[in-house]
Short mmCIF file of C-alpha atoms in Angstrom, two decimals:
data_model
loop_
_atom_site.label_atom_id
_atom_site.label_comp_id
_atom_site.label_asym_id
_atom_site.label_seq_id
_atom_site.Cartn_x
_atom_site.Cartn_y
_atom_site.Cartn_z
CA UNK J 36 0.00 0.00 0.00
CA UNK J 37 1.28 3.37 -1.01
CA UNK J 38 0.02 6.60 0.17
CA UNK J 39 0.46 10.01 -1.81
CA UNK J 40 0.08 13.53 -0.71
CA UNK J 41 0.77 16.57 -3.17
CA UNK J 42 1.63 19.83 -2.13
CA UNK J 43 2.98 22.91 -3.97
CA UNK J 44 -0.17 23.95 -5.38
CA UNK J 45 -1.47 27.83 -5.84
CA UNK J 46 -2.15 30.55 -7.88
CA UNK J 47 0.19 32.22 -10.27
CA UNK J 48 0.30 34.65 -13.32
CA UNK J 49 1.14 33.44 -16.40
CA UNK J 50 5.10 33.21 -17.10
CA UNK J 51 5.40 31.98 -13.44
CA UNK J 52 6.31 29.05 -12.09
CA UNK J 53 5.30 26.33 -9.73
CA UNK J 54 7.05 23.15 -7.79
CA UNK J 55 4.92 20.13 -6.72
CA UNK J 56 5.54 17.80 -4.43
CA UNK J 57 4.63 14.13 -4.37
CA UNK J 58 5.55 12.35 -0.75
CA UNK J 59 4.79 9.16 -0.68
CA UNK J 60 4.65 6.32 2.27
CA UNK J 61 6.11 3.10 2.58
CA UNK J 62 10.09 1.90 2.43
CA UNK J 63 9.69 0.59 -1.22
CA UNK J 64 9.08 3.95 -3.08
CA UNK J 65 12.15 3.41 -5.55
CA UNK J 66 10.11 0.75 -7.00
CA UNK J 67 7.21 2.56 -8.19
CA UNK J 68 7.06 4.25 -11.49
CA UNK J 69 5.45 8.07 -10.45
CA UNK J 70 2.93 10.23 -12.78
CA UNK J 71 1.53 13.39 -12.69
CA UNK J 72 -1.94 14.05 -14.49
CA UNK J 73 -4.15 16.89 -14.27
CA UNK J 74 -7.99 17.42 -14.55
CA UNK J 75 -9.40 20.33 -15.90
CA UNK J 76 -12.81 21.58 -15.15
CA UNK J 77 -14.97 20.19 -18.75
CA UNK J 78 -11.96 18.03 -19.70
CA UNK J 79 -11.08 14.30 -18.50
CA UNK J 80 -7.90 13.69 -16.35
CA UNK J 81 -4.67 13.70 -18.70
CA UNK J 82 -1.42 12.61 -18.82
CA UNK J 83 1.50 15.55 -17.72
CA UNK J 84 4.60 13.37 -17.17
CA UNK J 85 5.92 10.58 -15.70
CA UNK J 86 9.17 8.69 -14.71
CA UNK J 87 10.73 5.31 -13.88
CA UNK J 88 11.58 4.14 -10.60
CA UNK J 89 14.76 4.60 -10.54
CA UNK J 90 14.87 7.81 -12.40
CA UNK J 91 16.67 7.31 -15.50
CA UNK J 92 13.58 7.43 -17.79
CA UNK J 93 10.99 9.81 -18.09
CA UNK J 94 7.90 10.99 -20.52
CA UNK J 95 6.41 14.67 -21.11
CA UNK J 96 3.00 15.20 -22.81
CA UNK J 97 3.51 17.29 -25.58
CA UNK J 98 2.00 20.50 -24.11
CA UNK J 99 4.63 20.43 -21.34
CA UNK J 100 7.55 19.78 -23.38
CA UNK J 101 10.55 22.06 -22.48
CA UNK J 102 8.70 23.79 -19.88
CA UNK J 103 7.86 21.01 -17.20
CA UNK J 104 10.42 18.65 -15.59
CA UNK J 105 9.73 15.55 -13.88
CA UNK J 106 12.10 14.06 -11.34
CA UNK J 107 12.31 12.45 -7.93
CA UNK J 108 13.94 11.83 -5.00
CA UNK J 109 14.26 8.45 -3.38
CA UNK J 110 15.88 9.11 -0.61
CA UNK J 111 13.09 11.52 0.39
CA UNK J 112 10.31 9.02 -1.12
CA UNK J 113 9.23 12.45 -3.00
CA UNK J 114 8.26 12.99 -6.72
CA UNK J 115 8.63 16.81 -8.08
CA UNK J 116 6.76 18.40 -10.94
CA UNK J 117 8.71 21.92 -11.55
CA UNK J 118 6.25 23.96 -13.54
CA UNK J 119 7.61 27.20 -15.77
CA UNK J 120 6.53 29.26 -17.99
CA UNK J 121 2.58 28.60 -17.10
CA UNK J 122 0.25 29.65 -19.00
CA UNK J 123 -3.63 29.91 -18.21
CA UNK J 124 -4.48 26.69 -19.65
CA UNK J 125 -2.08 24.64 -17.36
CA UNK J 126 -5.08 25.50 -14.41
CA UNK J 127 -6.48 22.13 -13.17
CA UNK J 128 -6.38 19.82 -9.88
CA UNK J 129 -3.01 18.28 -10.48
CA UNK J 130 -2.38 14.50 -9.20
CA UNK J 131 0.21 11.80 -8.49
CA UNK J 132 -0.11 8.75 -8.93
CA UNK J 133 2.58 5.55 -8.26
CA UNK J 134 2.53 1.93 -9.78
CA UNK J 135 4.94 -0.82 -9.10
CA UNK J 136 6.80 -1.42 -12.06
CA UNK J 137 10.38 -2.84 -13.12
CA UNK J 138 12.89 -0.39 -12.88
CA UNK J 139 13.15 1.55 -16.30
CA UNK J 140 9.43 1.59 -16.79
CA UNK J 141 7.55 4.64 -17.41
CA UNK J 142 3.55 4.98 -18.26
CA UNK J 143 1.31 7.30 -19.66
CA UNK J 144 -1.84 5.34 -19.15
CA UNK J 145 -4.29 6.33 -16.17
CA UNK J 146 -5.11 2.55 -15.97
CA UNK J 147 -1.46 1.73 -15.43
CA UNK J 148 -1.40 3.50 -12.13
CA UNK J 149 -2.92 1.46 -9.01
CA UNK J 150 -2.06 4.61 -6.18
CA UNK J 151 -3.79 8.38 -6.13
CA UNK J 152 -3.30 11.70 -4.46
CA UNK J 153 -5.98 13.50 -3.49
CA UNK J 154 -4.76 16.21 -6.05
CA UNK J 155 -3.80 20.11 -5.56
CA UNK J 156 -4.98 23.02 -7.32
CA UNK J 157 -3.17 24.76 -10.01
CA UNK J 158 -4.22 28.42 -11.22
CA UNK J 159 -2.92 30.51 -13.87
CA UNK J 160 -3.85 33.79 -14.04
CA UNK J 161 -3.56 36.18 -17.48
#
């Protein structure tokens, strides 16, 4: 059983920049693969990014590309999303989510992902 709590959530203008934080439970977090989605109000949840358990891989949706970064920190059982350059439509609940999974694997698929966060909220002002 894993247990995930974001936090880094808040308001910001567009241009800014935002860090979530994923901390997760348990003494086995390096061998869960970590995602972040997000769920917009009138759109269904969607992939952001996500990356292997042991770091070395990771996946961007192509909105995000150059301007989010995955990564993670085993020793801290913590997952980071660092957010720049945000624009107005990057506002939605963002979540975490874990899945046991060999070490280089990484998924985009919501169905892949067994573990949740109860999600934080991510505004963009123009």
């Amino acid at each position: 059983q894993v247990q995930l709590v974001e936090s880094g959530g808040g308001l910001v203008q567009a241009g800014g920049s935002l860090r979530l934080s994923c901390a997760a439970s348990g003494r086995t977090f390096s061998a869960y693969r970590m995602g972040w989605f997000r769920h917009a109000p009138g759109k269904e949840r969607e992939f952001v990014a996500g990356i292997s358990p042991t770091g070395g891989n990771s996946r961007y949706a192509d909105f995000v590309k150059g301007r989010f970064t995955i990564s993670r920190d085993n020793a801290r059982n913590t997952a980071y999303l660092q957010m720049n350059s945000l624009r107005p439509e990057d506002t939605a609940v963002y979540y975490c989510a874990a899945d046991r999974a060999y070490f280089g694997s990484v998924s985009l698929a919501i169905s892949d992902y067994e573990y949740w966060g109860q999600g934080t909220q991510v505004t963009v002002s123009s």
